[in-house]
CSV table of C-alpha atoms in Angstrom, one decimal:
chain,number,residue,atom,x,y,z
A,11,GLN,CA,115.7,-105.1,39.4
A,12,VAL,CA,112.0,-104.5,40.3
A,13,GLN,CA,110.2,-107.6,41.3
A,14,LEU,CA,106.6,-108.1,42.3
A,15,VAL,CA,105.3,-111.5,43.4
A,16,GLU,CA,101.6,-112.0,44.0
A,17,SER,CA,100.2,-114.8,46.1
A,18,GLY,CA,97.0,-115.9,47.8
A,19,GLY,CA,94.8,-116.7,44.8
A,20,GLY,CA,92.7,-119.8,44.6
A,21,VAL,CA,89.2,-121.2,44.4
A,22,VAL,CA,86.7,-119.7,46.8
A,23,GLN,CA,82.9,-120.0,47.1
A,24,PRO,CA,80.6,-117.0,46.5
A,25,GLY,CA,80.2,-114.9,49.5
A,26,ARG,CA,83.5,-116.0,51.1
A,27,SER,CA,86.7,-114.0,51.6
A,28,LEU,CA,90.3,-114.1,50.3
A,29,ARG,CA,93.4,-112.1,50.9
A,30,LEU,CA,96.0,-111.5,48.2
A,31,SER,CA,99.5,-110.4,48.9
A,32,CYS,CA,102.1,-108.8,46.7
A,33,ALA,CA,105.8,-108.9,47.8
A,34,ALA,CA,108.0,-106.2,46.4
A,35,SER,CA,111.7,-105.9,45.9
A,36,GLY,CA,114.3,-104.0,43.9
A,37,PHE,CA,113.0,-100.5,44.7
A,38,THR,CA,112.2,-98.3,47.7
A,39,PHE,CA,108.8,-99.7,48.4
A,40,SER,CA,107.8,-97.1,50.9
A,41,SER,CA,108.2,-94.3,48.3
A,42,PHE,CA,105.6,-95.6,45.8
A,43,GLY,CA,101.9,-96.1,45.7
A,44,MET,CA,100.7,-99.6,44.7
A,45,HIS,CA,97.8,-100.7,42.5
A,46,TRP,CA,95.7,-103.8,42.0
A,47,VAL,CA,94.4,-104.5,38.5
A,48,ARG,CA,92.4,-107.5,37.4
A,49,GLN,CA,91.7,-109.3,34.1
A,50,ALA,CA,89.0,-111.8,33.6
A,51,SER,CA,89.8,-114.6,31.2
A,52,GLY,CA,89.9,-113.4,27.6
A,53,LYS,CA,88.9,-109.9,28.7
A,54,GLY,CA,90.5,-106.5,29.1
A,55,LEU,CA,92.1,-104.8,32.1
A,56,GLU,CA,90.1,-103.4,35.0
A,57,TRP,CA,91.7,-101.2,37.6
A,58,VAL,CA,90.7,-102.3,41.1
A,59,ALA,CA,92.4,-100.1,43.8
A,60,VAL,CA,95.4,-98.0,44.7
A,61,ILE,CA,97.1,-97.1,47.9
A,62,SER,CA,99.5,-94.2,48.4
A,63,TYR,CA,103.1,-94.7,49.4
A,64,ASP,CA,102.3,-94.1,53.1
A,65,GLY,CA,98.9,-95.8,53.2
A,66,SER,CA,97.1,-92.5,53.9
A,67,ASN,CA,95.1,-92.5,50.7
A,68,LYS,CA,93.1,-95.4,49.2
A,69,TYR,CA,90.9,-95.4,46.2
A,70,TYR,CA,88.6,-98.2,44.8
A,71,ALA,CA,86.7,-99.0,41.7
A,72,ASP,CA,82.9,-98.8,42.2
A,73,SER,CA,82.6,-102.5,41.4
A,74,VAL,CA,84.6,-103.4,44.5
A,75,LYS,CA,83.9,-100.5,46.9
A,76,GLY,CA,82.7,-101.7,50.3
A,77,ARG,CA,83.8,-105.3,49.6
A,78,PHE,CA,87.6,-105.0,49.0
A,79,THR,CA,90.2,-103.3,51.1
A,80,ILE,CA,93.7,-102.4,50.1
A,81,SER,CA,96.5,-102.1,52.7
A,82,ARG,CA,100.3,-102.2,52.9
A,83,ASP,CA,103.0,-103.0,55.4
A,84,ASN,CA,106.1,-101.0,54.5
A,85,SER,CA,108.2,-102.9,57.0
A,86,LYS,CA,107.5,-106.1,55.0
A,87,ASN,CA,107.5,-104.5,51.5
A,88,THR,CA,104.1,-106.0,50.9
A,89,VAL,CA,100.7,-104.7,49.7
A,90,TYR,CA,97.5,-106.6,50.3
A,91,LEU,CA,94.0,-106.9,48.9
A,92,GLN,CA,91.4,-108.2,51.3
A,93,MET,CA,88.4,-109.4,49.2
A,94,ASN,CA,85.1,-110.0,51.0
A,95,SER,CA,81.7,-111.0,49.8
A,96,LEU,CA,83.2,-112.4,46.6
A,97,ARG,CA,81.1,-112.8,43.5
A,98,ALA,CA,81.4,-114.9,40.4
A,99,GLU,CA,82.2,-111.7,38.5
A,100,ASP,CA,85.3,-111.2,40.6
A,101,THR,CA,86.9,-114.2,39.0
A,102,ALA,CA,90.1,-112.9,37.3
A,103,VAL,CA,93.8,-112.8,37.4
A,104,TYR,CA,94.8,-110.1,39.9
A,105,TYR,CA,98.0,-108.1,39.2
A,106,CYS,CA,99.7,-105.7,41.6
A,107,ALA,CA,101.6,-102.9,40.0
A,108,LYS,CA,104.0,-100.3,41.2
A,109,ASP,CA,102.9,-96.7,40.8
A,110,SER,CA,105.0,-94.5,38.5
A,111,ARG,CA,105.1,-91.4,40.9
A,112,THR,CA,107.5,-91.1,43.8
A,113,LEU,CA,106.0,-89.9,47.2
A,114,ALA,CA,102.9,-88.8,45.4
A,115,VAL,CA,99.6,-87.8,47.1
A,116,ASP,CA,97.8,-88.4,43.8
A,117,PRO,CA,98.5,-91.7,42.2
A,118,GLY,CA,99.8,-92.1,38.7
A,119,SER,CA,99.6,-95.4,36.9
A,120,GLY,CA,101.3,-98.8,37.1
A,121,ASP,CA,104.8,-98.8,35.5
A,122,PHE,CA,105.8,-102.3,36.5
A,123,TRP,CA,103.5,-105.3,37.1
A,124,GLY,CA,103.8,-108.6,38.8
A,125,GLN,CA,102.8,-111.9,37.0
A,126,GLY,CA,99.4,-112.1,38.7
A,127,THR,CA,97.5,-114.6,40.8
A,128,LEU,CA,94.3,-116.3,39.7
A,129,VAL,CA,91.1,-115.9,41.8
A,130,THR,CA,88.2,-118.2,40.9
A,131,VAL,CA,84.9,-117.6,42.6
A,132,SER,CA,82.7,-120.7,42.1
A,133,SER,CA,80.5,-123.0,44.1
B,17,ASP,CA,84.5,-92.2,34.8
B,18,ILE,CA,86.5,-91.4,31.7
B,19,GLN,CA,85.8,-93.7,28.8
B,20,MET,CA,88.6,-94.7,26.5
B,21,THR,CA,87.7,-95.8,23.0
B,22,GLN,CA,90.4,-97.7,21.3
B,23,SER,CA,90.5,-98.8,17.7
B,24,PRO,CA,90.7,-101.1,15.9
B,25,SER,CA,89.9,-104.0,18.2
B,26,SER,CA,92.0,-106.2,16.1
B,27,LEU,CA,94.5,-105.8,13.4
B,28,SER,CA,96.4,-108.0,11.0
B,29,ALA,CA,99.6,-106.8,9.4
B,30,SER,CA,102.8,-108.0,7.8
B,31,VAL,CA,106.3,-107.9,9.1
B,32,GLY,CA,107.8,-104.5,8.3
B,33,ASP,CA,104.4,-102.8,8.1
B,34,ARG,CA,103.7,-99.5,9.9
B,35,VAL,CA,100.9,-100.1,12.4
B,36,THR,CA,98.8,-97.4,14.0
B,37,ILE,CA,96.3,-97.7,16.9
B,38,THR,CA,94.2,-94.9,18.1
B,39,CYS,CA,92.7,-94.1,21.5
B,40,GLN,CA,90.1,-91.4,22.2
B,41,ALA,CA,89.2,-90.2,25.7
B,42,SER,CA,85.7,-89.1,26.6
B,43,GLN,CA,87.1,-85.9,28.1
B,44,ASP,CA,90.4,-84.0,28.2
B,45,ILE,CA,93.1,-86.0,29.8
B,46,ARG,CA,96.0,-83.7,28.9
B,47,LYS,CA,99.0,-85.9,28.4
B,48,TYR,CA,98.2,-88.5,30.9
B,49,LEU,CA,98.0,-91.6,28.8
B,50,ASN,CA,99.9,-94.9,28.8
B,51,TRP,CA,100.4,-97.6,26.2
B,52,TYR,CA,100.9,-101.2,27.4
B,53,GLN,CA,101.8,-104.4,25.6
B,54,GLN,CA,100.5,-107.7,26.8
B,55,LYS,CA,101.6,-111.0,25.4
B,56,PRO,CA,99.6,-114.1,26.0
B,57,ARG,CA,99.7,-115.3,29.6
B,58,LYS,CA,102.0,-112.5,30.6
B,59,ALA,CA,101.6,-109.3,32.6
B,60,PRO,CA,101.2,-106.0,30.8
B,61,LYS,CA,104.4,-104.1,30.0
B,62,LEU,CA,104.5,-100.3,30.0
B,63,LEU,CA,105.8,-99.1,26.6
B,64,ILE,CA,104.9,-95.4,26.6
B,65,TYR,CA,103.9,-93.0,29.3
B,66,ASP,CA,102.8,-89.3,29.3
B,67,ALA,CA,101.4,-90.0,25.8
B,68,SER,CA,104.8,-89.9,24.0
B,69,ILE,CA,107.7,-90.8,26.3
B,70,LEU,CA,109.3,-94.2,25.6
B,71,GLU,CA,109.9,-96.3,28.7
B,72,THR,CA,113.6,-97.2,29.2
B,73,GLY,CA,114.6,-100.2,27.2
B,74,VAL,CA,111.7,-100.1,24.8
B,75,PRO,CA,112.7,-100.3,21.1
B,76,SER,CA,112.5,-97.0,19.2
B,77,ARG,CA,110.1,-98.5,16.6
B,78,PHE,CA,107.4,-97.8,19.1
B,79,SER,CA,106.1,-94.3,19.5
B,80,GLY,CA,103.1,-92.3,20.8
B,81,SER,CA,101.6,-89.0,20.2
B,82,GLY,CA,98.6,-86.8,21.0
B,83,SER,CA,97.1,-84.8,23.9
B,84,GLY,CA,93.7,-83.8,25.1
B,85,THR,CA,91.3,-86.4,23.8
B,86,ASP,CA,93.0,-88.0,20.8
B,87,PHE,CA,96.1,-90.2,20.9
B,88,THR,CA,98.0,-92.4,18.5
B,89,PHE,CA,100.3,-95.4,19.0
B,90,THR,CA,102.6,-96.4,16.2
B,91,ILE,CA,104.9,-99.3,15.4
B,92,SER,CA,107.1,-98.1,12.6
B,93,SER,CA,108.2,-101.5,11.3
B,94,LEU,CA,106.3,-104.5,12.7
B,95,GLN,CA,108.4,-107.3,14.1
B,96,PRO,CA,107.3,-110.9,14.8
B,97,GLU,CA,107.9,-110.3,18.5
B,98,ASP,CA,105.4,-107.4,18.5
B,99,ILE,CA,102.5,-109.9,18.4
B,100,ALA,CA,100.4,-109.0,21.4
B,101,THR,CA,97.4,-107.1,22.7
B,102,TYR,CA,97.9,-103.3,23.2
B,103,TYR,CA,96.0,-101.2,25.7
B,104,CYS,CA,95.8,-97.5,26.3
B,105,GLN,CA,95.1,-96.2,29.8
B,106,GLN,CA,94.3,-92.7,31.1
B,107,TYR,CA,95.6,-91.7,34.5
B,108,ASP,CA,94.5,-88.0,34.6
B,109,ASN,CA,91.4,-88.8,36.7
B,110,LEU,CA,90.5,-91.6,39.1
B,111,PRO,CA,89.6,-94.3,38.4
B,112,PRO,CA,92.3,-95.0,35.8
B,113,THR,CA,90.6,-96.5,32.8
B,114,PHE,CA,91.7,-98.7,30.0
B,115,GLY,CA,90.8,-99.0,26.4
B,116,GLN,CA,89.3,-102.3,25.3
B,117,GLY,CA,92.5,-103.4,23.7
B,118,THR,CA,93.8,-104.0,20.2
B,119,ARG,CA,94.9,-107.6,19.3
B,120,LEU,CA,97.7,-107.4,16.8
B,121,GLU,CA,98.4,-110.4,14.5
B,122,ILE,CA,100.8,-111.2,11.8
B,123,LYS,CA,99.3,-111.6,8.3
């Protein structure tokens, strides 16, 4: 069965960096794009970034563009989110999600989500 | 960005009731709309994609309809385990955007 396990969250000071990982299993990872979506405590869902199945296309929310970088290693079935210049407003649970479309140039949406990892940006 | 306006923001209903949530897009999104269920401290779960297609394993009391800008999500007979927050999401255009959520409670 599909499994996504996020890791790398924690407490970090404003302006510092953090890298999240999402280990995938139970499906052909190299055939699907992957998303990151975040949720601040008590708030709604905010899409963050997506990477295509082969890593050739990447898209970001305006709120993180220039600060966050999404990448993947298909040999390790893992997607990453490098977060630089972190701000208090980046505090949230970060979910990775498998894209619904196979071998797609244009991403679809997340059809299966991991359990999330909490990032807290605080001095 | 496409704005998704979901209503109501909260809803209280009795077991067995028919429950309806609506979602309006700020522009035509064709059929590219998801409905997710999120229970407290859990990840969102996809229930319906392409506006009306039930994800595998999802009970048939859940349904979705609509196209273009106006969409509806229905639970035909509310069950206690349906207590959750429900979100719509469009994926016709990047960035994918979510509605603000509907918190469903048992009366």
